[in-house]
Structures are given as structure tokens and as C-alpha cells.
Amino acid sequence: MIFPLITESYHPEAVIIAGGDYPTHPIPLALLRHAKFVCCCDGTAQTYIEHGYIPHAIVGDGDSLTEEFKTKYQSIFHHISEQEDNDLTKATRYCMAKGYTSICYLGATGKREDHTLGNISLLIRYMHAFHIQATMVTDHGYFTPAEGKNQFESFRGQQISIFNFGCTTLYSEGCKWNTYAFNELWQGTLNEAIGDTITFEGNGKYLVYRTFNSK
């Protein structure tokens, strides 16, 4: 599979906005404008609406929304009370039920670090268990889960990190430093692209992070 660069011209099928830091970088903001479907996780809807938009759906347990707000937007608010999954996963399931298989996540990092780490790790679950193409975009770059052999569009000097989730073999082409089946998450960070494509091949799952800018 070929994973493209995420630029302002990228048009995601669906965007889910989580409750972390609201995007400020031009690329994630452009993704919001181009999205066919925007789903807000619970209280994030208030921030999105304050920026002048109305989401297609608001999904969550409603614990961060006032009764007045829920009444006003009751036509698009979908209350899911179960606590086994977090609001990001509830929103993902909702978008999947609408037929979306390519989902971009914004606002999923920042604020509480435990939420940030949990949200990033969920990308592997969404790929493996939900069979969707998931991308998490921040104000600095973007995470893409993958398994097997894949090609990633890149550019010279782009900063790359790869996180191993169970591979016992993990090879690369197009990186400044060759990869291997890292035992620790930090070992695959701070790599760099030397051309316009990178290929990773592993016998399991891994997560790739690419920056918007070169070093």
C-alpha cells in the first residue's frame, strides 16, 4: 500500500475531532474544511461551533455538555453511555456505521498526556480490529498505522519515527538510519527521509510518524 503525504489538498472522507488541543496549523485546518463528514467527540463540539462550524454529528456520553447545549443540538447529538470505550472509539464506531472506512483524527493530542498516549495507541486497534485506514494529524505531523510492506510518500529531510507493535523483523528503505525490530518504543524515533519515498516491511504492526516540515 502507498500512504500519501498529508497536505492541504488532502480530502479525508471523515474527520473526528477529539478533546485535546484544537488544531492551529494550516494543514489540519484545511482537512476540516475539506472533510465530507465531521464528527465531534462530546464537548469538542462546543469549540468547533465557536469556530463558526456545525458538525454533522456529536458523539459521546454527554458528561461535558450542558443540558441546554444537548437540547439545542439534539438532532445531531448521539448519546452513548457505555464506558468500555472512550469517546474517540465511540465516534469511530459511529462513522464506520455511516460507511466511512478512511478516517482522519484531529485534536487527539495535547492537554492530558495519558489521553494523548491512549489515543495514539488506539490507531493500531482501529487498523487491526476495525479494518479502517486511520490517520492522526497534529499541528506538527501525522501518525499512520500499518502492517506488512508499505510505501510512504516523503521528501528529503522529513523527520520520521517508527514505533514497533509486535514485529520481529522490521526493515526500511529510504531512511537515513536502517530500522530493525525495535524492543523499545523510543528506539525508532528521530529518523529522517533521504528521498521522496520510504518503504517499511515488517512481519507485524507498526506506527509511522511523519512531520510536515523538513529538519
Short mmCIF file of N, CA and C in Angstrom, two decimals, residues 38-195:
data_model
loop_
_atom_site.label_atom_id
_atom_site.label_comp_id
_atom_site.label_asym_id
_atom_site.label_seq_id
_atom_site.Cartn_x
_atom_site.Cartn_y
_atom_site.Cartn_z
N VAL A 38 -17.92 15.56 9.45
CA VAL A 38 -17.19 15.94 10.66
C VAL A 38 -17.97 15.46 11.88
N CYS A 39 -17.29 14.70 12.72
CA CYS A 39 -17.89 14.17 13.94
C CYS A 39 -17.08 14.67 15.13
N CYS A 40 -17.74 15.27 16.10
CA CYS A 40 -17.08 15.79 17.29
C CYS A 40 -17.27 14.85 18.47
N CYS A 41 -16.20 14.65 19.21
CA CYS A 41 -16.29 13.87 20.44
C CYS A 41 -16.80 14.76 21.56
N ASP A 42 -18.03 14.57 21.93
CA ASP A 42 -18.62 15.19 23.11
C ASP A 42 -18.35 16.70 23.17
N GLY A 43 -17.67 17.19 24.22
CA GLY A 43 -17.51 18.61 24.46
C GLY A 43 -16.73 19.36 23.40
N THR A 44 -16.00 18.65 22.56
CA THR A 44 -15.25 19.31 21.48
C THR A 44 -16.19 20.04 20.54
N ALA A 45 -17.44 19.61 20.49
CA ALA A 45 -18.41 20.26 19.62
C ALA A 45 -18.56 21.74 19.95
N GLN A 46 -18.48 22.09 21.22
CA GLN A 46 -18.61 23.49 21.60
C GLN A 46 -17.49 24.33 20.99
N THR A 47 -16.27 23.80 21.03
CA THR A 47 -15.13 24.52 20.45
C THR A 47 -15.28 24.64 18.94
N TYR A 48 -15.68 23.55 18.30
CA TYR A 48 -15.86 23.55 16.85
C TYR A 48 -16.92 24.57 16.44
N ILE A 49 -18.01 24.60 17.17
CA ILE A 49 -19.09 25.55 16.86
C ILE A 49 -18.63 26.99 17.11
N GLU A 50 -17.83 27.20 18.15
CA GLU A 50 -17.29 28.54 18.42
C GLU A 50 -16.41 29.03 17.29
N HIS A 51 -15.84 28.11 16.50
CA HIS A 51 -15.02 28.48 15.35
C HIS A 51 -15.86 28.72 14.10
N GLY A 52 -17.16 28.67 14.24
CA GLY A 52 -18.05 29.03 13.14
C GLY A 52 -18.60 27.88 12.32
N TYR A 53 -18.49 26.65 12.82
CA TYR A 53 -18.95 25.48 12.07
C TYR A 53 -20.04 24.73 12.85
N ILE A 54 -20.75 23.88 12.14
CA ILE A 54 -21.69 22.96 12.76
C ILE A 54 -21.30 21.55 12.34
N PRO A 55 -21.03 20.65 13.28
CA PRO A 55 -20.64 19.28 12.90
C PRO A 55 -21.82 18.50 12.35
N HIS A 56 -21.51 17.43 11.64
CA HIS A 56 -22.57 16.53 11.19
C HIS A 56 -23.08 15.66 12.32
N ALA A 57 -22.20 15.39 13.31
CA ALA A 57 -22.60 14.55 14.43
C ALA A 57 -21.76 14.90 15.66
N ILE A 58 -22.38 14.73 16.82
CA ILE A 58 -21.70 14.84 18.11
C ILE A 58 -21.92 13.52 18.83
N VAL A 59 -20.84 12.85 19.22
CA VAL A 59 -20.95 11.51 19.79
C VAL A 59 -20.23 11.46 21.13
N GLY A 60 -20.87 10.86 22.12
CA GLY A 60 -20.23 10.68 23.42
C GLY A 60 -21.23 10.45 24.52
N ASP A 61 -20.73 10.45 25.75
CA ASP A 61 -21.62 10.21 26.88
C ASP A 61 -22.27 11.49 27.38
N GLY A 62 -21.86 12.63 26.82
CA GLY A 62 -22.50 13.90 27.15
C GLY A 62 -22.11 14.49 28.49
N ASP A 63 -21.11 13.92 29.16
CA ASP A 63 -20.77 14.39 30.50
C ASP A 63 -20.12 15.77 30.51
N SER A 64 -19.64 16.23 29.37
CA SER A 64 -19.02 17.55 29.31
C SER A 64 -19.89 18.57 28.57
N LEU A 65 -21.15 18.22 28.34
CA LEU A 65 -22.08 19.11 27.66
C LEU A 65 -23.19 19.54 28.61
N THR A 66 -23.61 20.78 28.51
CA THR A 66 -24.72 21.24 29.32
C THR A 66 -26.04 20.70 28.76
N GLU A 67 -27.06 20.66 29.59
CA GLU A 67 -28.37 20.21 29.13
C GLU A 67 -28.92 21.14 28.07
N GLU A 68 -28.63 22.43 28.22
CA GLU A 68 -29.08 23.40 27.22
C GLU A 68 -28.46 23.11 25.86
N PHE A 69 -27.15 22.81 25.87
CA PHE A 69 -26.46 22.51 24.62
C PHE A 69 -27.02 21.24 23.98
N LYS A 70 -27.22 20.20 24.79
CA LYS A 70 -27.73 18.93 24.27
C LYS A 70 -29.13 19.10 23.69
N THR A 71 -29.92 19.94 24.31
CA THR A 71 -31.27 20.20 23.79
C THR A 71 -31.20 20.95 22.46
N LYS A 72 -30.35 21.95 22.41
CA LYS A 72 -30.23 22.77 21.19
C LYS A 72 -29.77 21.94 20.00
N TYR A 73 -28.84 20.99 20.25
CA TYR A 73 -28.27 20.20 19.15
C TYR A 73 -28.71 18.73 19.22
N GLN A 74 -29.91 18.51 19.72
CA GLN A 74 -30.37 17.15 19.92
C GLN A 74 -30.50 16.36 18.62
N SER A 75 -30.68 17.06 17.50
CA SER A 75 -30.82 16.37 16.21
C SER A 75 -29.52 15.74 15.74
N ILE A 76 -28.37 16.23 16.26
CA ILE A 76 -27.08 15.68 15.82
C ILE A 76 -26.30 15.07 16.99
N PHE A 77 -26.87 15.14 18.20
CA PHE A 77 -26.19 14.57 19.36
C PHE A 77 -26.58 13.12 19.54
N HIS A 78 -25.59 12.24 19.59
CA HIS A 78 -25.82 10.80 19.71
C HIS A 78 -25.21 10.33 21.02
N HIS A 79 -26.07 10.11 22.00
CA HIS A 79 -25.63 9.76 23.34
C HIS A 79 -25.30 8.27 23.42
N ILE A 80 -24.06 7.98 23.84
CA ILE A 80 -23.63 6.59 24.04
C ILE A 80 -23.07 6.52 25.45
N SER A 81 -23.78 5.86 26.34
CA SER A 81 -23.45 5.90 27.76
C SER A 81 -22.41 4.89 28.20
N GLU A 82 -22.21 3.81 27.43
CA GLU A 82 -21.29 2.76 27.89
C GLU A 82 -19.88 3.32 28.06
N GLN A 83 -19.16 2.80 29.05
CA GLN A 83 -17.84 3.33 29.41
C GLN A 83 -16.69 2.38 29.07
N GLU A 84 -16.98 1.30 28.33
CA GLU A 84 -15.91 0.37 27.95
C GLU A 84 -14.97 1.03 26.95
N ASP A 85 -15.54 1.81 26.02
CA ASP A 85 -14.74 2.53 25.03
C ASP A 85 -14.75 4.02 25.35
N ASN A 86 -13.68 4.72 24.95
CA ASN A 86 -13.67 6.17 25.14
C ASN A 86 -14.44 6.84 24.00
N ASP A 87 -14.58 8.17 24.10
CA ASP A 87 -15.38 8.89 23.11
C ASP A 87 -14.78 8.81 21.71
N LEU A 88 -13.45 8.71 21.62
CA LEU A 88 -12.82 8.60 20.30
C LEU A 88 -13.26 7.32 19.61
N THR A 89 -13.32 6.24 20.35
CA THR A 89 -13.74 4.96 19.77
C THR A 89 -15.24 4.95 19.48
N LYS A 90 -16.02 5.58 20.36
CA LYS A 90 -17.47 5.69 20.10
C LYS A 90 -17.71 6.46 18.80
N ALA A 91 -16.98 7.54 18.62
CA ALA A 91 -17.12 8.33 17.39
C ALA A 91 -16.66 7.53 16.18
N THR A 92 -15.60 6.74 16.36
CA THR A 92 -15.11 5.90 15.25
C THR A 92 -16.17 4.88 14.85
N ARG A 93 -16.77 4.23 15.82
CA ARG A 93 -17.82 3.25 15.52
C ARG A 93 -19.00 3.92 14.80
N TYR A 94 -19.32 5.13 15.23
CA TYR A 94 -20.43 5.85 14.59
C TYR A 94 -20.11 6.13 13.12
N CYS A 95 -18.90 6.61 12.85
CA CYS A 95 -18.51 6.91 11.47
C CYS A 95 -18.46 5.63 10.62
N MET A 96 -18.01 4.54 11.22
CA MET A 96 -17.99 3.27 10.50
C MET A 96 -19.41 2.84 10.13
N ALA A 97 -20.35 3.05 11.03
CA ALA A 97 -21.75 2.70 10.76
C ALA A 97 -22.33 3.54 9.63
N LYS A 98 -21.75 4.73 9.41
CA LYS A 98 -22.18 5.59 8.30
C LYS A 98 -21.50 5.20 7.00
N GLY A 99 -20.59 4.22 7.05
CA GLY A 99 -19.94 3.72 5.85
C GLY A 99 -18.56 4.28 5.58
N TYR A 100 -18.00 5.03 6.51
CA TYR A 100 -16.68 5.61 6.29
C TYR A 100 -15.59 4.64 6.73
N THR A 101 -14.64 4.41 5.86
CA THR A 101 -13.53 3.49 6.16
C THR A 101 -12.18 4.19 6.18
N SER A 102 -12.16 5.48 5.82
CA SER A 102 -10.95 6.29 5.88
C SER A 102 -11.24 7.47 6.80
N ILE A 103 -10.60 7.48 7.95
CA ILE A 103 -10.94 8.46 8.98
C ILE A 103 -9.69 9.20 9.42
N CYS A 104 -9.80 10.52 9.51
CA CYS A 104 -8.71 11.38 9.96
C CYS A 104 -9.08 11.91 11.35
N TYR A 105 -8.14 11.83 12.28
CA TYR A 105 -8.36 12.27 13.66
C TYR A 105 -7.60 13.56 13.93
N LEU A 106 -8.30 14.55 14.44
CA LEU A 106 -7.70 15.82 14.81
C LEU A 106 -7.96 16.07 16.29
N GLY A 107 -7.13 16.91 16.92
CA GLY A 107 -7.34 17.25 18.32
C GLY A 107 -7.20 16.08 19.27
N ALA A 108 -6.48 15.07 18.87
CA ALA A 108 -6.35 13.85 19.69
C ALA A 108 -5.10 13.87 20.57
N THR A 109 -4.29 14.92 20.45
CA THR A 109 -3.09 15.04 21.28
C THR A 109 -3.14 16.37 22.02
N GLY A 110 -2.24 16.55 22.98
CA GLY A 110 -2.23 17.77 23.77
C GLY A 110 -3.06 17.63 25.03
N LYS A 111 -2.98 18.64 25.88
CA LYS A 111 -3.65 18.63 27.18
C LYS A 111 -3.17 17.44 28.01
N ARG A 112 -4.03 16.50 28.38
CA ARG A 112 -3.59 15.42 29.26
C ARG A 112 -2.75 14.40 28.50
N GLU A 113 -1.55 14.12 29.04
CA GLU A 113 -0.62 13.23 28.36
C GLU A 113 -1.11 11.79 28.32
N ASP A 114 -1.87 11.36 29.34
CA ASP A 114 -2.37 9.99 29.32
C ASP A 114 -3.39 9.80 28.20
N HIS A 115 -4.23 10.82 27.97
CA HIS A 115 -5.17 10.74 26.86
C HIS A 115 -4.43 10.73 25.52
N THR A 116 -3.39 11.55 25.42
CA THR A 116 -2.60 11.58 24.19
C THR A 116 -2.02 10.21 23.86
N LEU A 117 -1.38 9.59 24.84
CA LEU A 117 -0.77 8.29 24.62
C LEU A 117 -1.82 7.24 24.29
N GLY A 118 -2.94 7.26 25.01
CA GLY A 118 -4.01 6.30 24.73
C GLY A 118 -4.59 6.47 23.35
N ASN A 119 -4.82 7.73 22.93
CA ASN A 119 -5.39 7.97 21.61
C ASN A 119 -4.46 7.52 20.49
N ILE A 120 -3.17 7.80 20.63
CA ILE A 120 -2.21 7.38 19.59
C ILE A 120 -2.19 5.86 19.48
N SER A 121 -2.17 5.17 20.62
CA SER A 121 -2.11 3.70 20.58
C SER A 121 -3.36 3.09 19.99
N LEU A 122 -4.49 3.80 20.07
CA LEU A 122 -5.74 3.27 19.51
C LEU A 122 -5.68 3.11 17.99
N LEU A 123 -4.79 3.84 17.33
CA LEU A 123 -4.70 3.72 15.87
C LEU A 123 -4.40 2.30 15.43
N ILE A 124 -3.57 1.60 16.19
CA ILE A 124 -3.25 0.21 15.88
C ILE A 124 -4.52 -0.65 16.00
N ARG A 125 -5.29 -0.42 17.04
CA ARG A 125 -6.55 -1.16 17.21
C ARG A 125 -7.51 -0.88 16.07
N TYR A 126 -7.65 0.38 15.69
CA TYR A 126 -8.59 0.73 14.62
C TYR A 126 -8.21 0.06 13.30
N MET A 127 -6.92 0.00 13.02
CA MET A 127 -6.48 -0.66 11.79
C MET A 127 -6.72 -2.16 11.87
N HIS A 128 -6.32 -2.77 12.98
CA HIS A 128 -6.33 -4.23 13.08
C HIS A 128 -7.72 -4.79 13.35
N ALA A 129 -8.47 -4.19 14.26
CA ALA A 129 -9.77 -4.73 14.66
C ALA A 129 -10.92 -4.15 13.84
N PHE A 130 -10.80 -2.88 13.45
CA PHE A 130 -11.90 -2.22 12.73
C PHE A 130 -11.68 -2.21 11.22
N HIS A 131 -10.47 -2.48 10.78
CA HIS A 131 -10.13 -2.54 9.35
C HIS A 131 -10.41 -1.21 8.64
N ILE A 132 -10.02 -0.11 9.29
CA ILE A 132 -10.16 1.18 8.65
C ILE A 132 -8.78 1.78 8.40
N GLN A 133 -8.73 2.72 7.48
CA GLN A 133 -7.50 3.47 7.23
C GLN A 133 -7.54 4.71 8.11
N ALA A 134 -6.74 4.72 9.15
CA ALA A 134 -6.78 5.78 10.15
C ALA A 134 -5.52 6.64 10.07
N THR A 135 -5.70 7.94 10.18
CA THR A 135 -4.58 8.87 10.23
C THR A 135 -4.83 9.88 11.33
N MET A 136 -3.87 10.09 12.19
CA MET A 136 -4.00 11.08 13.27
C MET A 136 -3.08 12.25 12.96
N VAL A 137 -3.68 13.43 12.78
CA VAL A 137 -2.93 14.61 12.37
C VAL A 137 -2.84 15.59 13.54
N THR A 138 -1.64 16.09 13.79
CA THR A 138 -1.42 17.08 14.85
C THR A 138 -0.98 18.40 14.19
N ASP A 139 -0.54 19.35 14.99
CA ASP A 139 -0.02 20.61 14.44
C ASP A 139 1.42 20.48 13.96
N HIS A 140 2.01 19.29 14.08
CA HIS A 140 3.41 19.11 13.71
C HIS A 140 3.62 18.02 12.66
N GLY A 141 2.71 17.05 12.59
CA GLY A 141 2.85 15.93 11.67
C GLY A 141 1.68 14.98 11.80
N TYR A 142 1.92 13.70 11.45
CA TYR A 142 0.80 12.77 11.43
C TYR A 142 1.28 11.33 11.62
N PHE A 143 0.42 10.57 12.31
CA PHE A 143 0.65 9.16 12.60
C PHE A 143 -0.16 8.29 11.64
N THR A 144 0.46 7.21 11.15
CA THR A 144 -0.21 6.26 10.27
C THR A 144 0.10 4.84 10.74
N PRO A 145 -0.91 4.04 11.09
CA PRO A 145 -0.66 2.64 11.44
C PRO A 145 -0.53 1.79 10.17
N ALA A 146 0.27 0.76 10.24
CA ALA A 146 0.48 -0.10 9.06
C ALA A 146 0.94 -1.47 9.52
N GLU A 147 0.91 -2.43 8.60
CA GLU A 147 1.49 -3.75 8.83
C GLU A 147 1.94 -4.32 7.50
N GLY A 148 2.90 -5.22 7.56
CA GLY A 148 3.44 -5.79 6.33
C GLY A 148 4.37 -4.82 5.63
N LYS A 149 4.32 -4.85 4.29
CA LYS A 149 5.19 -3.98 3.47
C LYS A 149 4.38 -2.83 2.91
N ASN A 150 4.86 -1.61 3.13
CA ASN A 150 4.16 -0.42 2.67
C ASN A 150 5.15 0.65 2.25
N GLN A 151 4.67 1.52 1.34
CA GLN A 151 5.47 2.65 0.88
C GLN A 151 4.82 3.93 1.39
N PHE A 152 5.66 4.85 1.86
CA PHE A 152 5.20 6.12 2.40
C PHE A 152 5.81 7.26 1.58
N GLU A 153 4.96 8.10 1.02
CA GLU A 153 5.48 9.26 0.33
C GLU A 153 6.18 10.17 1.32
N SER A 154 7.28 10.78 0.88
CA SER A 154 8.09 11.58 1.79
C SER A 154 8.80 12.68 1.02
N PHE A 155 9.76 13.31 1.64
CA PHE A 155 10.63 14.29 0.98
C PHE A 155 11.93 14.36 1.77
N ARG A 156 12.96 14.76 1.08
CA ARG A 156 14.28 14.77 1.70
C ARG A 156 14.28 15.66 2.95
N GLY A 157 14.76 15.11 4.05
CA GLY A 157 14.82 15.87 5.29
C GLY A 157 13.60 15.75 6.17
N GLN A 158 12.55 15.08 5.67
CA GLN A 158 11.37 14.89 6.52
C GLN A 158 11.74 14.04 7.72
N GLN A 159 11.31 14.44 8.90
CA GLN A 159 11.61 13.70 10.12
C GLN A 159 10.62 12.54 10.27
N ILE A 160 11.16 11.37 10.56
CA ILE A 160 10.38 10.12 10.59
C ILE A 160 10.62 9.42 11.93
N SER A 161 9.55 8.88 12.49
CA SER A 161 9.68 7.97 13.63
C SER A 161 8.83 6.74 13.37
N ILE A 162 9.30 5.59 13.79
CA ILE A 162 8.54 4.35 13.62
C ILE A 162 8.50 3.63 14.96
N PHE A 163 7.30 3.18 15.32
CA PHE A 163 7.08 2.52 16.60
C PHE A 163 6.64 1.08 16.34
N ASN A 164 7.36 0.15 16.90
CA ASN A 164 7.12 -1.27 16.66
C ASN A 164 6.04 -1.80 17.60
N PHE A 165 5.04 -2.45 17.02
CA PHE A 165 3.97 -3.08 17.80
C PHE A 165 3.92 -4.57 17.48
N GLY A 166 5.01 -5.28 17.78
CA GLY A 166 5.00 -6.73 17.66
C GLY A 166 5.79 -7.34 16.53
N CYS A 167 6.44 -6.54 15.69
CA CYS A 167 7.26 -7.10 14.61
C CYS A 167 8.53 -7.75 15.20
N THR A 168 8.88 -8.89 14.65
CA THR A 168 10.18 -9.49 14.99
C THR A 168 11.20 -9.25 13.88
N THR A 169 10.71 -8.79 12.71
CA THR A 169 11.58 -8.28 11.65
C THR A 169 10.98 -6.97 11.16
N LEU A 170 11.82 -5.99 10.93
CA LEU A 170 11.34 -4.68 10.51
C LEU A 170 12.45 -3.98 9.71
N TYR A 171 12.26 -3.92 8.41
CA TYR A 171 13.28 -3.37 7.52
C TYR A 171 12.79 -2.06 6.90
N SER A 172 13.75 -1.26 6.40
CA SER A 172 13.40 0.02 5.78
C SER A 172 14.29 0.30 4.59
N GLU A 173 13.73 1.09 3.66
CA GLU A 173 14.49 1.67 2.56
C GLU A 173 14.12 3.15 2.49
N GLY A 174 15.11 4.00 2.29
CA GLY A 174 14.85 5.43 2.15
C GLY A 174 15.00 6.23 3.42
N CYS A 175 15.44 5.58 4.50
CA CYS A 175 15.69 6.27 5.77
C CYS A 175 17.18 6.53 5.96
N LYS A 176 17.51 7.55 6.68
CA LYS A 176 18.91 7.86 6.97
C LYS A 176 19.56 6.74 7.78
N TRP A 177 18.78 6.16 8.70
CA TRP A 177 19.27 5.05 9.51
C TRP A 177 18.35 3.85 9.32
N ASN A 178 18.93 2.69 9.04
CA ASN A 178 18.14 1.49 8.83
C ASN A 178 17.39 1.09 10.10
N THR A 179 16.21 0.56 9.91
CA THR A 179 15.41 0.13 11.05
C THR A 179 15.63 -1.36 11.32
N TYR A 180 15.17 -1.77 12.49
CA TYR A 180 15.17 -3.18 12.87
C TYR A 180 13.99 -3.38 13.81
N ALA A 181 13.80 -4.58 14.30
CA ALA A 181 12.66 -4.86 15.18
C ALA A 181 12.96 -4.31 16.57
N PHE A 182 12.68 -3.02 16.73
CA PHE A 182 12.99 -2.34 17.98
C PHE A 182 12.28 -2.99 19.17
N ASN A 183 12.99 -3.08 20.29
CA ASN A 183 12.42 -3.63 21.51
C ASN A 183 11.73 -2.57 22.36
N GLU A 184 12.13 -1.31 22.18
CA GLU A 184 11.56 -0.21 22.95
C GLU A 184 10.97 0.82 22.00
N LEU A 185 9.89 1.51 22.43
CA LEU A 185 9.21 2.46 21.56
C LEU A 185 10.13 3.61 21.14
N TRP A 186 11.00 4.06 22.03
CA TRP A 186 11.83 5.21 21.73
C TRP A 186 12.90 4.94 20.68
N GLN A 187 13.24 3.66 20.46
CA GLN A 187 14.37 3.32 19.60
C GLN A 187 14.16 3.70 18.13
N GLY A 188 12.93 3.80 17.69
CA GLY A 188 12.67 4.11 16.29
C GLY A 188 12.41 5.58 16.02
N THR A 189 12.60 6.43 17.02
CA THR A 189 12.33 7.85 16.84
C THR A 189 13.51 8.57 16.19
N LEU A 190 13.23 9.77 15.67
CA LEU A 190 14.26 10.69 15.19
C LEU A 190 15.04 10.17 13.99
N ASN A 191 14.34 9.50 13.08
CA ASN A 191 14.95 9.11 11.81
C ASN A 191 14.66 10.20 10.79
N GLU A 192 15.13 10.00 9.56
CA GLU A 192 15.00 11.06 8.55
C GLU A 192 14.93 10.46 7.15
N ALA A 193 14.08 11.04 6.30
CA ALA A 193 13.95 10.59 4.92
C ALA A 193 15.09 11.14 4.07
N ILE A 194 15.58 10.32 3.14
CA ILE A 194 16.66 10.77 2.26
C ILE A 194 16.18 10.98 0.83
N GLY A 195 14.89 10.75 0.58
CA GLY A 195 14.33 10.93 -0.75
C GLY A 195 12.84 11.14 -0.69
#
